[in-house]
Short mmCIF file of C-alpha atoms and ligand atoms in Angstrom, two decimals:
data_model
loop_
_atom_site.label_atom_id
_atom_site.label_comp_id
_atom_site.label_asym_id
_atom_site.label_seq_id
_atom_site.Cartn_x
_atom_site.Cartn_y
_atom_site.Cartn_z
CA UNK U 1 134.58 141.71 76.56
CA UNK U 2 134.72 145.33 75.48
CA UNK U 3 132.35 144.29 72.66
CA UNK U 4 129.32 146.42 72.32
CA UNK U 5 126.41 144.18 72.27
CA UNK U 6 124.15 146.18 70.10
CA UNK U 7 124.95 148.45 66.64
CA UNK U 8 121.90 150.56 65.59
CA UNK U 9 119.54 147.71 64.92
CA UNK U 10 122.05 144.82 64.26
CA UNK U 11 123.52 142.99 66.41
CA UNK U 12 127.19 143.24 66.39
CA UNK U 13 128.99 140.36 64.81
CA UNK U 14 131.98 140.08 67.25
CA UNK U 15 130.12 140.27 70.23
CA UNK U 16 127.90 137.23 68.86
CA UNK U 17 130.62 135.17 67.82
CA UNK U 18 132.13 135.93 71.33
CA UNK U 19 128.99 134.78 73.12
CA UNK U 20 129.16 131.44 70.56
CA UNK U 21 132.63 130.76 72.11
CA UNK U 22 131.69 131.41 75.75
CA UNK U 23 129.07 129.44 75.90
CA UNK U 24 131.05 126.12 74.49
CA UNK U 25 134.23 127.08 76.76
CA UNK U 26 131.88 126.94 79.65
CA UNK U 27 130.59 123.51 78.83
CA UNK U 28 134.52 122.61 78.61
CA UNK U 29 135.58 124.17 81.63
CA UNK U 30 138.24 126.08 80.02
CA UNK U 31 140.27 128.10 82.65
CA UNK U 32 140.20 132.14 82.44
CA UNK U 33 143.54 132.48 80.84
CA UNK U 34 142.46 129.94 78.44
CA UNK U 35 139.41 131.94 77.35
CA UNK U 36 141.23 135.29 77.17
CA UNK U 37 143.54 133.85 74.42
CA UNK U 38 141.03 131.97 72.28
CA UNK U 39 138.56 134.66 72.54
CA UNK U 40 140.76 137.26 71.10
CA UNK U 41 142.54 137.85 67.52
CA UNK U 42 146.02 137.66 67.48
CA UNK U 43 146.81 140.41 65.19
CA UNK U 44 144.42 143.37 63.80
CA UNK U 45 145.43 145.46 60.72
CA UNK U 46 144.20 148.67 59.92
CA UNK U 47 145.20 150.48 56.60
CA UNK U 48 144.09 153.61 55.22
CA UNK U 49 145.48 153.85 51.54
CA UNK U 50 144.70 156.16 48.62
CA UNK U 51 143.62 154.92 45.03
CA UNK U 52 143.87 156.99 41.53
CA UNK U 53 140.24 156.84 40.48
CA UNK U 54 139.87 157.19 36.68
CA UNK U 55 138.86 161.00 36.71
CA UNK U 56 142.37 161.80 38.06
CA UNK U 57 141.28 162.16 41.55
CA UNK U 58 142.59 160.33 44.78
CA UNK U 59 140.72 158.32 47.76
CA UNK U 60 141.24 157.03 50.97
CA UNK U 61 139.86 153.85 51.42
CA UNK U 62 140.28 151.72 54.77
CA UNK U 63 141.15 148.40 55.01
CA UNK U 64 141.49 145.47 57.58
CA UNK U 65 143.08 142.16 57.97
CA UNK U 66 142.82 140.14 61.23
CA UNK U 67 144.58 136.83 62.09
CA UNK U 68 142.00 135.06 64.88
CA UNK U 69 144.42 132.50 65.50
CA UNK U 70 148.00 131.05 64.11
CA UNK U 71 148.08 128.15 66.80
CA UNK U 72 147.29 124.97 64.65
CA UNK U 73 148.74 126.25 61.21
CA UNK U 74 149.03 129.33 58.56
CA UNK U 75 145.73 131.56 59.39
CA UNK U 76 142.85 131.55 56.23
CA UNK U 77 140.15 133.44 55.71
CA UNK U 78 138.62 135.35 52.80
CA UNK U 79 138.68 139.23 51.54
CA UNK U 80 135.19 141.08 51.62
CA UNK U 81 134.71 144.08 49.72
CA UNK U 82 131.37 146.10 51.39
CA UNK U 83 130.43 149.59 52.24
CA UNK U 84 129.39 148.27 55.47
CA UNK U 85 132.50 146.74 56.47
CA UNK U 86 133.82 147.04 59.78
CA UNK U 87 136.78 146.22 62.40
CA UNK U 88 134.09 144.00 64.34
CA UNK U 89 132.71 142.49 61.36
CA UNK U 90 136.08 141.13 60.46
CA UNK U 91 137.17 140.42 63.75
CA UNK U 92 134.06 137.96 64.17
CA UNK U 93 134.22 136.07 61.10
CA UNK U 94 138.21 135.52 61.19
CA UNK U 95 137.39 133.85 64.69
CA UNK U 96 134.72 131.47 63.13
CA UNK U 97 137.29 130.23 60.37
CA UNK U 98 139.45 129.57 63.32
CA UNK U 99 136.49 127.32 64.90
CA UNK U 100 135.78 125.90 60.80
CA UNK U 101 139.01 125.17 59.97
CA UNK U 102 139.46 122.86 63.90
CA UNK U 103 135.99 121.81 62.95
CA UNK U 104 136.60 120.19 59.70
CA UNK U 105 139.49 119.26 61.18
CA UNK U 106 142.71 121.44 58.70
CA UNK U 107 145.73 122.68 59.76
CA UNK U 108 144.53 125.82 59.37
CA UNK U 109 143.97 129.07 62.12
CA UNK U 110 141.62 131.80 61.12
CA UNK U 111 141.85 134.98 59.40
CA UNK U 112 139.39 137.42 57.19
CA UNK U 113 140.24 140.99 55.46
CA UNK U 114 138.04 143.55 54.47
CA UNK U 115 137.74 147.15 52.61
CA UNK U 116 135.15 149.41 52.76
CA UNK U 117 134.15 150.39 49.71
CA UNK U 118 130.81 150.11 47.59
CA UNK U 119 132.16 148.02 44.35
CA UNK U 120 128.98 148.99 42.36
CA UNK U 121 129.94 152.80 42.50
CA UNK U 122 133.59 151.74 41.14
CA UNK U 123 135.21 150.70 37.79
CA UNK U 124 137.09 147.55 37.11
CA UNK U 125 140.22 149.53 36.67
CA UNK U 126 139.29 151.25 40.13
CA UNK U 127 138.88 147.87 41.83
CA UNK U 128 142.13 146.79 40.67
CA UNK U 129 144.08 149.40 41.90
CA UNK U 130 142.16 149.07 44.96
CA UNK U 131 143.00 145.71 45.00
CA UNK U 132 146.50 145.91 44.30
CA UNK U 133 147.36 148.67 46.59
CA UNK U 134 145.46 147.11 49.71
CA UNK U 135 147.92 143.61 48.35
CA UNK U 136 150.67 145.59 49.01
CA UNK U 137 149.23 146.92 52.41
CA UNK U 138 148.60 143.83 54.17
CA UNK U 139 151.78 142.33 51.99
CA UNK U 140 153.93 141.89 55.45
CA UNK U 141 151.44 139.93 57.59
CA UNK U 142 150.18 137.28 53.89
CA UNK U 143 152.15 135.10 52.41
CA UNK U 144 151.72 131.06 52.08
CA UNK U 145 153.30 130.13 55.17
CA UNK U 146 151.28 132.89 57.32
CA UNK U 147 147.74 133.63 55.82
CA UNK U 148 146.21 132.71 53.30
CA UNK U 149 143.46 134.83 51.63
CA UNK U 150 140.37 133.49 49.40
CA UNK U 151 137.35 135.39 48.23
CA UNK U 152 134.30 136.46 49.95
CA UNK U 153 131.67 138.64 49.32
CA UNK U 154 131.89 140.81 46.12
CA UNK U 155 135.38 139.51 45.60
CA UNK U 156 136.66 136.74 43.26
CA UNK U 157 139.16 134.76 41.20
CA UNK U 158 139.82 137.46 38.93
CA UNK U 159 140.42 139.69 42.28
CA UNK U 160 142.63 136.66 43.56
CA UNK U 161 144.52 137.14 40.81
CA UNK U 162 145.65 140.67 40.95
CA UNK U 163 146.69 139.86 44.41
CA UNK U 164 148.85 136.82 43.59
CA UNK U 165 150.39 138.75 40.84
CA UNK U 166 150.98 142.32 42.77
CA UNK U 167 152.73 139.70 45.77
CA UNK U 168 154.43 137.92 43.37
CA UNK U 169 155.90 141.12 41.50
CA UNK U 170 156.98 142.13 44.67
CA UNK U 171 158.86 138.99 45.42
CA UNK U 172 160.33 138.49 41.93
CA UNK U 173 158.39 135.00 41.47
CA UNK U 174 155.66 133.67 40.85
CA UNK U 175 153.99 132.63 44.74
CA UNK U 176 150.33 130.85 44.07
CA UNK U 177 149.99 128.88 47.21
CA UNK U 178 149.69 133.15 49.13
CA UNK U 179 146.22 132.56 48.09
CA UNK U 180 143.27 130.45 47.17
CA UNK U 181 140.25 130.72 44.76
CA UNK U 182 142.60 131.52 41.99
CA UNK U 183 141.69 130.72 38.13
CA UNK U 184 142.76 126.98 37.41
CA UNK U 185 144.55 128.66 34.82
CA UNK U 186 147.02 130.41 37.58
CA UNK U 187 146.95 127.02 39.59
CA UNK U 188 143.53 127.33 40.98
CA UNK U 189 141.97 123.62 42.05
CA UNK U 190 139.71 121.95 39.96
CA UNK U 191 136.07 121.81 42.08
CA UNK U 192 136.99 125.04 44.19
CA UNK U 193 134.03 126.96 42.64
CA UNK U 194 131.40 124.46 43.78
CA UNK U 195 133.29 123.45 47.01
CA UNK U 196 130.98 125.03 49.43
CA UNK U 197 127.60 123.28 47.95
CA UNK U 198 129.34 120.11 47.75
CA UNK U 199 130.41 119.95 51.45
CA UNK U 200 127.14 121.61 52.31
CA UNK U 201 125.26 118.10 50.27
CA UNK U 202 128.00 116.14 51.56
CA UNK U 203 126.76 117.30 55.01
CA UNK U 204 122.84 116.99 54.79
CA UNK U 205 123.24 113.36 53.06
CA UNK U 206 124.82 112.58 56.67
CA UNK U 207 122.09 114.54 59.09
CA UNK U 208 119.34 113.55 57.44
CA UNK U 209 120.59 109.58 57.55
CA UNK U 210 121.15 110.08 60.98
CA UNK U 211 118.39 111.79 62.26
CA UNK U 212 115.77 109.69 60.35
CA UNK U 213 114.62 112.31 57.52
CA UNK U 214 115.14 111.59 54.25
CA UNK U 215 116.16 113.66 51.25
CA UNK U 216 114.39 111.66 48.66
CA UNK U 217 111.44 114.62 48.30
CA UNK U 218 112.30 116.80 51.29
CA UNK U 219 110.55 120.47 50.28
CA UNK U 220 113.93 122.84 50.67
CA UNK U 221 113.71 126.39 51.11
CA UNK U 222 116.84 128.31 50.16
CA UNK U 223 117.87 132.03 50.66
CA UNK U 224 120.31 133.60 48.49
CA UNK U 225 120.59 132.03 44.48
CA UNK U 226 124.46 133.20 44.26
CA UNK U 227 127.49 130.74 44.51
CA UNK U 228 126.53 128.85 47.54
CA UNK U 229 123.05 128.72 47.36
CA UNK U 230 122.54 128.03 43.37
CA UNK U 231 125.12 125.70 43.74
CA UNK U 232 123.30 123.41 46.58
CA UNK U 233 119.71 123.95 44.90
CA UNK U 234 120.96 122.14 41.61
CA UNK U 235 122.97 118.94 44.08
CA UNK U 236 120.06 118.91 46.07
CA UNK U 237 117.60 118.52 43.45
CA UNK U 238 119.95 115.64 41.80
CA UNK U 239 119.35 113.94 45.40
CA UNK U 240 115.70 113.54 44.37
CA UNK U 241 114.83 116.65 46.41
CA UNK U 242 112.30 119.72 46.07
CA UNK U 243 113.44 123.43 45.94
CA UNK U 244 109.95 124.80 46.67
CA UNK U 245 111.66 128.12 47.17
CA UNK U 246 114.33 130.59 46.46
CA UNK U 247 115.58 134.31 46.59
CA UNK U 248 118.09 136.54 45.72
CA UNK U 249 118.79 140.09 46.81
CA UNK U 250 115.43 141.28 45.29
CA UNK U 251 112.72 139.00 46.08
CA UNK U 252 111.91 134.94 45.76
CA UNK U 253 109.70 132.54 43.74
CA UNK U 254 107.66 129.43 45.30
CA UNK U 255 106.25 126.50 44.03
CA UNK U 256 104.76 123.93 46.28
CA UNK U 257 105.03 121.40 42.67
CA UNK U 258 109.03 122.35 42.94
CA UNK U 259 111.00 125.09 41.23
CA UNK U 260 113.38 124.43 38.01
CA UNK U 261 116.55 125.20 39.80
CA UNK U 262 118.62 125.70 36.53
CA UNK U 263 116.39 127.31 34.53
CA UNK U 264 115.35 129.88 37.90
CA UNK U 265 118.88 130.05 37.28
CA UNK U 266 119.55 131.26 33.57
CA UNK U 267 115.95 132.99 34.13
CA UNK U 268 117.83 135.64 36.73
CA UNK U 269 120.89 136.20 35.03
CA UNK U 270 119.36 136.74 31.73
CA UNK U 271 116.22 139.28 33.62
CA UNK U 272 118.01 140.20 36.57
CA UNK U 273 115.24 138.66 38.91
CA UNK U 274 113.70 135.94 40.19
CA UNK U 275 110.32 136.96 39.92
CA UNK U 276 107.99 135.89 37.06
CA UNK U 277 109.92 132.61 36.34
CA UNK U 278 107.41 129.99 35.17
CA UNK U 279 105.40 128.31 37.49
CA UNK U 280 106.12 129.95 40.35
CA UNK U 281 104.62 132.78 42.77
CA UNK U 282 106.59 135.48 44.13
CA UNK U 283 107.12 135.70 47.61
CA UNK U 284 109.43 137.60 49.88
CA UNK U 285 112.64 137.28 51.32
CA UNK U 286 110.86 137.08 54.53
CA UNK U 287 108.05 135.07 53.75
CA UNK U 288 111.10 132.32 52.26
CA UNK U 289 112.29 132.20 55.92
CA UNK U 290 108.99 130.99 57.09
CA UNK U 291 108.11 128.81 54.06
CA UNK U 292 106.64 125.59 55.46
CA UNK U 293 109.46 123.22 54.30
CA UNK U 294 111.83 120.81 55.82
CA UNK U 295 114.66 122.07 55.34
CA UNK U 296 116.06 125.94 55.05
CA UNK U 297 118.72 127.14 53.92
CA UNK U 298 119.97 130.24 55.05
CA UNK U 299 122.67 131.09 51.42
CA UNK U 300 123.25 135.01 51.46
CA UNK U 301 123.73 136.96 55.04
CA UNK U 302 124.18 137.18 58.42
CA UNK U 303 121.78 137.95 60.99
CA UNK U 304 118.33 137.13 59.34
CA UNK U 305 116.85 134.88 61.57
CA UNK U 306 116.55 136.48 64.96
CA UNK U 307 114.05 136.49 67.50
CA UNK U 308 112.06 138.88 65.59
CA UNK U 309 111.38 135.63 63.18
CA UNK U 310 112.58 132.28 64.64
CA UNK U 311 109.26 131.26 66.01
CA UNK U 312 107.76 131.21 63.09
CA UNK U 313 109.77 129.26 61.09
CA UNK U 314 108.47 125.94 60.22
CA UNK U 315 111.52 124.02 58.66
CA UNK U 316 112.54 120.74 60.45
CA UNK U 317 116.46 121.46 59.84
CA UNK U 318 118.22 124.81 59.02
CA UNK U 319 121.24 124.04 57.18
CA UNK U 320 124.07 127.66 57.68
CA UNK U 321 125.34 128.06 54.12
CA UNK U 322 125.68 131.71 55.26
CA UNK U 323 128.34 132.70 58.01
CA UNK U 324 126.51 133.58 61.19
CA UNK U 325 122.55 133.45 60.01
CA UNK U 326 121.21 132.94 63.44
CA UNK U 327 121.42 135.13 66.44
CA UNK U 328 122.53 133.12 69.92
CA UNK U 329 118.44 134.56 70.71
CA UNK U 330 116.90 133.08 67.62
CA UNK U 331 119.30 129.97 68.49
CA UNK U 332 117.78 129.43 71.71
CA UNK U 333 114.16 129.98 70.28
CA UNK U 334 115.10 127.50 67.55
CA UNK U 335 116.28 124.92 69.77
CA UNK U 336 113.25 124.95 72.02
CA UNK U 337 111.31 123.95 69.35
CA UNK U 338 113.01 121.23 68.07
CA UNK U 339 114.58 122.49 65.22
CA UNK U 340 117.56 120.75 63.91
CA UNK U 341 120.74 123.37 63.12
CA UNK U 342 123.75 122.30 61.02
CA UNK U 343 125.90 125.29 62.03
CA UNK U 344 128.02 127.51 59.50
CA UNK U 345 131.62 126.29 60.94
CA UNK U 346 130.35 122.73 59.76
CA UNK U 347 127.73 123.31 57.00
CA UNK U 348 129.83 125.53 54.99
CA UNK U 349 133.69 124.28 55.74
CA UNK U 350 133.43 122.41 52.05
CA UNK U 351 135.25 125.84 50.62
CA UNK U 352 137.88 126.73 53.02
CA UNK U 353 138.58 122.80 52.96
CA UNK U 354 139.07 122.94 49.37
CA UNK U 355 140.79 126.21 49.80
CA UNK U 356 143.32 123.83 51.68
CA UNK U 357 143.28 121.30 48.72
CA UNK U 358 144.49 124.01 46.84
CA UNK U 359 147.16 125.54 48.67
CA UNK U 360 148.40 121.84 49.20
CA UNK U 361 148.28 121.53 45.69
CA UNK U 362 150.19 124.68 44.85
CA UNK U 363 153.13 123.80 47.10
CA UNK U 364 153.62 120.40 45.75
CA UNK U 365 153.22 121.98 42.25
CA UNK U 366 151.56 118.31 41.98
CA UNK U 367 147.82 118.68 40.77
CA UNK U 368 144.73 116.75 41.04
CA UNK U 369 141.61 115.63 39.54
CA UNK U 370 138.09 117.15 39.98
CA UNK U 371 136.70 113.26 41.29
CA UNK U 372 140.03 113.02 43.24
CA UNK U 373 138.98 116.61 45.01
CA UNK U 374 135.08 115.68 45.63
CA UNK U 375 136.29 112.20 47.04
CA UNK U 376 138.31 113.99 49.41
CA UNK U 377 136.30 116.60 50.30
CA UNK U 378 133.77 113.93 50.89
CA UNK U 379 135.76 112.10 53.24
CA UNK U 380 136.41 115.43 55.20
CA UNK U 381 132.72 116.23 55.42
CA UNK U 382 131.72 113.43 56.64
CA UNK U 383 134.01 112.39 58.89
CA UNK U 384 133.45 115.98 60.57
CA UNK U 385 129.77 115.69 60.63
CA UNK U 386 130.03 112.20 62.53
CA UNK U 387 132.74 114.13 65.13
CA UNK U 388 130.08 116.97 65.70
CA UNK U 389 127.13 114.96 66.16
CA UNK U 390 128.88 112.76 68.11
CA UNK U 391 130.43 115.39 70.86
CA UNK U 392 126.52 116.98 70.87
CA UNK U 393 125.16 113.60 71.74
CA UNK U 394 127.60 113.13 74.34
CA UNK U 395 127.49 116.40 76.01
CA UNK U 396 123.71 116.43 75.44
CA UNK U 397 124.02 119.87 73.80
CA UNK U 398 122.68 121.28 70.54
CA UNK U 399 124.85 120.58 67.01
CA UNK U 400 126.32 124.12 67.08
CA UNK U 401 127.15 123.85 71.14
CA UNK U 402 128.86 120.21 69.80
CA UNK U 403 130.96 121.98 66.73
CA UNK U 404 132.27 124.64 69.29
CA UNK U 405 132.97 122.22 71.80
CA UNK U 406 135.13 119.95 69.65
CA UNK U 407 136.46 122.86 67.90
CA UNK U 408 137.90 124.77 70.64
CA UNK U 409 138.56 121.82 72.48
CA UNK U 410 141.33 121.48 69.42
CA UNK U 411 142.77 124.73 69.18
CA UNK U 412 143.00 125.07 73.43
CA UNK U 413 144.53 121.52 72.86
CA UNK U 414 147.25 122.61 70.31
CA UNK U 415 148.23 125.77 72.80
CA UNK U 416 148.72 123.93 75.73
CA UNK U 417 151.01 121.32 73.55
CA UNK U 418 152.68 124.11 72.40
CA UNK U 419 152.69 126.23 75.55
CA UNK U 420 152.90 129.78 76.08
CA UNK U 421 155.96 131.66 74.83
CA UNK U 422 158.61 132.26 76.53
P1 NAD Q 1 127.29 135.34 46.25
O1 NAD Q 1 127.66 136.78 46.21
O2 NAD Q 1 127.63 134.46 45.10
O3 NAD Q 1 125.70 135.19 46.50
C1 NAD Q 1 125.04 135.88 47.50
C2 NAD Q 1 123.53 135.76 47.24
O4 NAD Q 1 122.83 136.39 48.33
C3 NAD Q 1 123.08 136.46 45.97
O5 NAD Q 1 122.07 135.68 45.34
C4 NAD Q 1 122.49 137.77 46.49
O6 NAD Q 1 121.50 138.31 45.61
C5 NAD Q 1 121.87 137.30 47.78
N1 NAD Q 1 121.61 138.39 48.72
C6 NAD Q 1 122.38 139.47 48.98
N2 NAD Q 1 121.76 140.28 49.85
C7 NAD Q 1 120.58 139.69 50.15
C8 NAD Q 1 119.48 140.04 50.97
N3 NAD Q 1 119.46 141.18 51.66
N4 NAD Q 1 118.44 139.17 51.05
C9 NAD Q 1 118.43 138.03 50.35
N5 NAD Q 1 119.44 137.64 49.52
C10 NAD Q 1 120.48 138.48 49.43
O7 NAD Q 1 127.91 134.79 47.62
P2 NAD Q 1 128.21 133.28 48.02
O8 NAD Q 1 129.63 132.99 47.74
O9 NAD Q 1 127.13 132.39 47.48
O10 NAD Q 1 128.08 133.40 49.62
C11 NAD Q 1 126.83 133.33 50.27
C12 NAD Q 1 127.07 133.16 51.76
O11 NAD Q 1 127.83 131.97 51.98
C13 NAD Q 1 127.88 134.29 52.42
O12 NAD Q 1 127.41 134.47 53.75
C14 NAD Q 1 129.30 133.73 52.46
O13 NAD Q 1 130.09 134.31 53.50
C15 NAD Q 1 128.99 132.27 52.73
N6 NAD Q 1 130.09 131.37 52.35
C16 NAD Q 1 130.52 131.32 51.06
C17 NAD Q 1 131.55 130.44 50.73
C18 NAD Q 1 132.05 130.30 49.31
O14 NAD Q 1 132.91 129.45 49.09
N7 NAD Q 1 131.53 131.05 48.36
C19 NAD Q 1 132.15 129.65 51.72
C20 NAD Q 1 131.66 129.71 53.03
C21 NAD Q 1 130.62 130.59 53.32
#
């Protein structure tokens, strides 16, 4: 793998997500050949493309879009907006929706875009011609029947949107099921927005049945209070559980008693913070990680717990809201001392299977209600945590080794149906 291992300090994405794969396509004795195609992304597009910024001037910004895989079905994967955004980046993430959307069990390969740009140093009206322009850039490889994008980080329905309408210009109609996350005004699915916390609750009602826990008072800890993890501290709490912790971007609050997850909620947006909410101490983002609690959950980014970390964490179950949390080295650490880890391709499928709701939706022009979506997504999320468990107990590997395993086990299933062209 030409893969550097290490960027300054990080480690890179692509070569972690490559070690991931290798170690379940050892376990199935996937041939060589085998390997070399699942291991690698289809396509990789780089665009450079200027923008009018509103003081008359122009700027280059670069952009990517990678299809992972096309084998079982259109690819899907979101569109990140980050200064740090890289080729590598994108290449590793649109090869774990490949593994989520097997997982969970769509017809669905992998994909992810990106741009590198810092949204807080642009306007609106900069971001939409950014948006717009990079539409029209990666127009010839989108497009409902080839990949689907959704949002990721600092994008969202409103940037969905611009997208569906800059395609759909282009085409002369109106084309909703190019993309998911939409407004349910512009055929957007009812429950998309909470999708991911759902799935994620859907998920821990199973593990923690199975494995003898229960949720009924469990202390949670949860990193990162946007979408995702805001979402899964209110569910969670309905469950009859504790949030004794949470953070955002600047800092966390603790409270052994249990925190008010709503009101920590209004309390940030309206001060910006987390800190100083009532009741609670403040504590750091690192000092959340190794909160003594039962279960954590890892909400905001990747690479935080690494061996640096991992032995001191104290939680009984780590639950990957986040894509790619854990380093394979903190993995390993984890595992040794009995930690329990619901992996991201399984934990936090609930949006990308929704995502699929959607689309299905928007090419039947037939739509559903909210219950009918959570009662579906339900069935989904539990039906793929029993598959997972089930392939770890019987290969007497970890949960994440068992989601790989069945995972690729698909997709390499699907190519050798379909053989190799010509
Ligand atoms: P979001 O932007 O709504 O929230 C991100 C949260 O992380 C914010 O509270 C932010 O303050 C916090 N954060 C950012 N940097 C941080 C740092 N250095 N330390 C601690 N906290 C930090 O994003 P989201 O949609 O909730 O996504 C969160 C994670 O879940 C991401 O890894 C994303 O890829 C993953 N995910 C999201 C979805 C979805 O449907 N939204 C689906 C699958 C996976």
């Amino acid at each position: 793998m030409s893969a550097e291992k290490l960027q300054v300090g990080k480690p890179n994405p692509y070569a972690v997500a490559v070690e991931q794969f290798m170690i379940a396509a050892d376990k199935l004795n996937l041939d060589d050949g085998m390997k070399q195609i699942l291991s690698q992304p289809k396509r990789e597009l780089i665009v450079h493309f200027p923008v009018r910024l509103d003081d008359g001037s122009y700027r280059v910004f670069t952009g990517f879009r990678v299809q992972h895989s096309l084998t079982r079905g259109p690819a899907k994967g979101g569109i990140r907006y980050h200064q740090d955004v890289s080729l590598d980046e994108v290449k590793a993430l649109a090869m774990w929706m490949t593994w989520k959307c097997a997982t969970v069990g769509i017809p669905y390969g992998g994909a992810k875009g990106g741009v590198i740009v810092d949204p807080r140093e642009r306007s609106l009206a900069e971001m939409e011609r950014l948006t717009r322009r990079f539409a029209v850039e990666i127009a010839p490889i989108i497009g409902p029947e080839i990949d689907i994008p959704a949002p990721d980080v600092n994008t969202n329905a409103q940037t969905m949107a611009w997208i569906m309408d800059t395609i759909s210009m282009l085409k002369g109609y109106p084309i909703p099921g190019l993309i998911t996350g939409k407004p349910i005004a512009i055929e957007g699915s009812l429950g998309r927005n909470e999708a991911t916390a759902r799935g994620l609750v859907y998920v821990i009602r199973e593990a923690v049945k199975t494995v003898g826990m229960n949720l009924q008072g469990a202390r949670i800890a949860i990193q990162g209070y946007g979408n995702v993890g805001s979402n899964s501290a209110r569910l969670l709490q309905e469950d009859g559980a504790k949030i004794i912790a949470v953070s955002d971007v600047n800092g966390g609050i603790y409270s052994s008693n249990g925190i008010d997850t709503v009101g920590a909620l209004r309390y940030n947006q309206e001060h910006g913070r987390l800190a100083g909410f009532d009741g609670t101490d403040s504590i750091t983002n690192a000092e959340l990680l190794e909160v003594d609690c039962d279960i954590l959950i890892p909400a905001a980014l990747e690479s935080v717990l690494t061996r640096g970390n991992a032995d001191r964490v104290k939680a009984t179950m780590i639950v990957e809201a986040a894509n790619g949390p854990t380093t394979p080295e903190a993995d390993l650490i984890l595992h040794d001392k009995g930690v329990i880890i619901l992996p991201d391709i399984l934990a936090n499928a609930g949006g990308v299977t929704v995502s699929y709701f959607e689309w299905a939706q928007n090419i039947q022009g037939y739509y559903w209600a909210e219950d009918e979506v959570n009662q579906k997504l339900e069935r989904v999320m539990k039906r793929s945590f029993q598959d997972v468990y089930e392939t770890a107990e019987n290969n007497k590997v970890d949960v994440r080794t068992g989601a790989y395993m069945l995972a690729i086990s698909r997709v390499a299933e699907v190519t050798r149906l379909r053989g190799i062209f010509p």
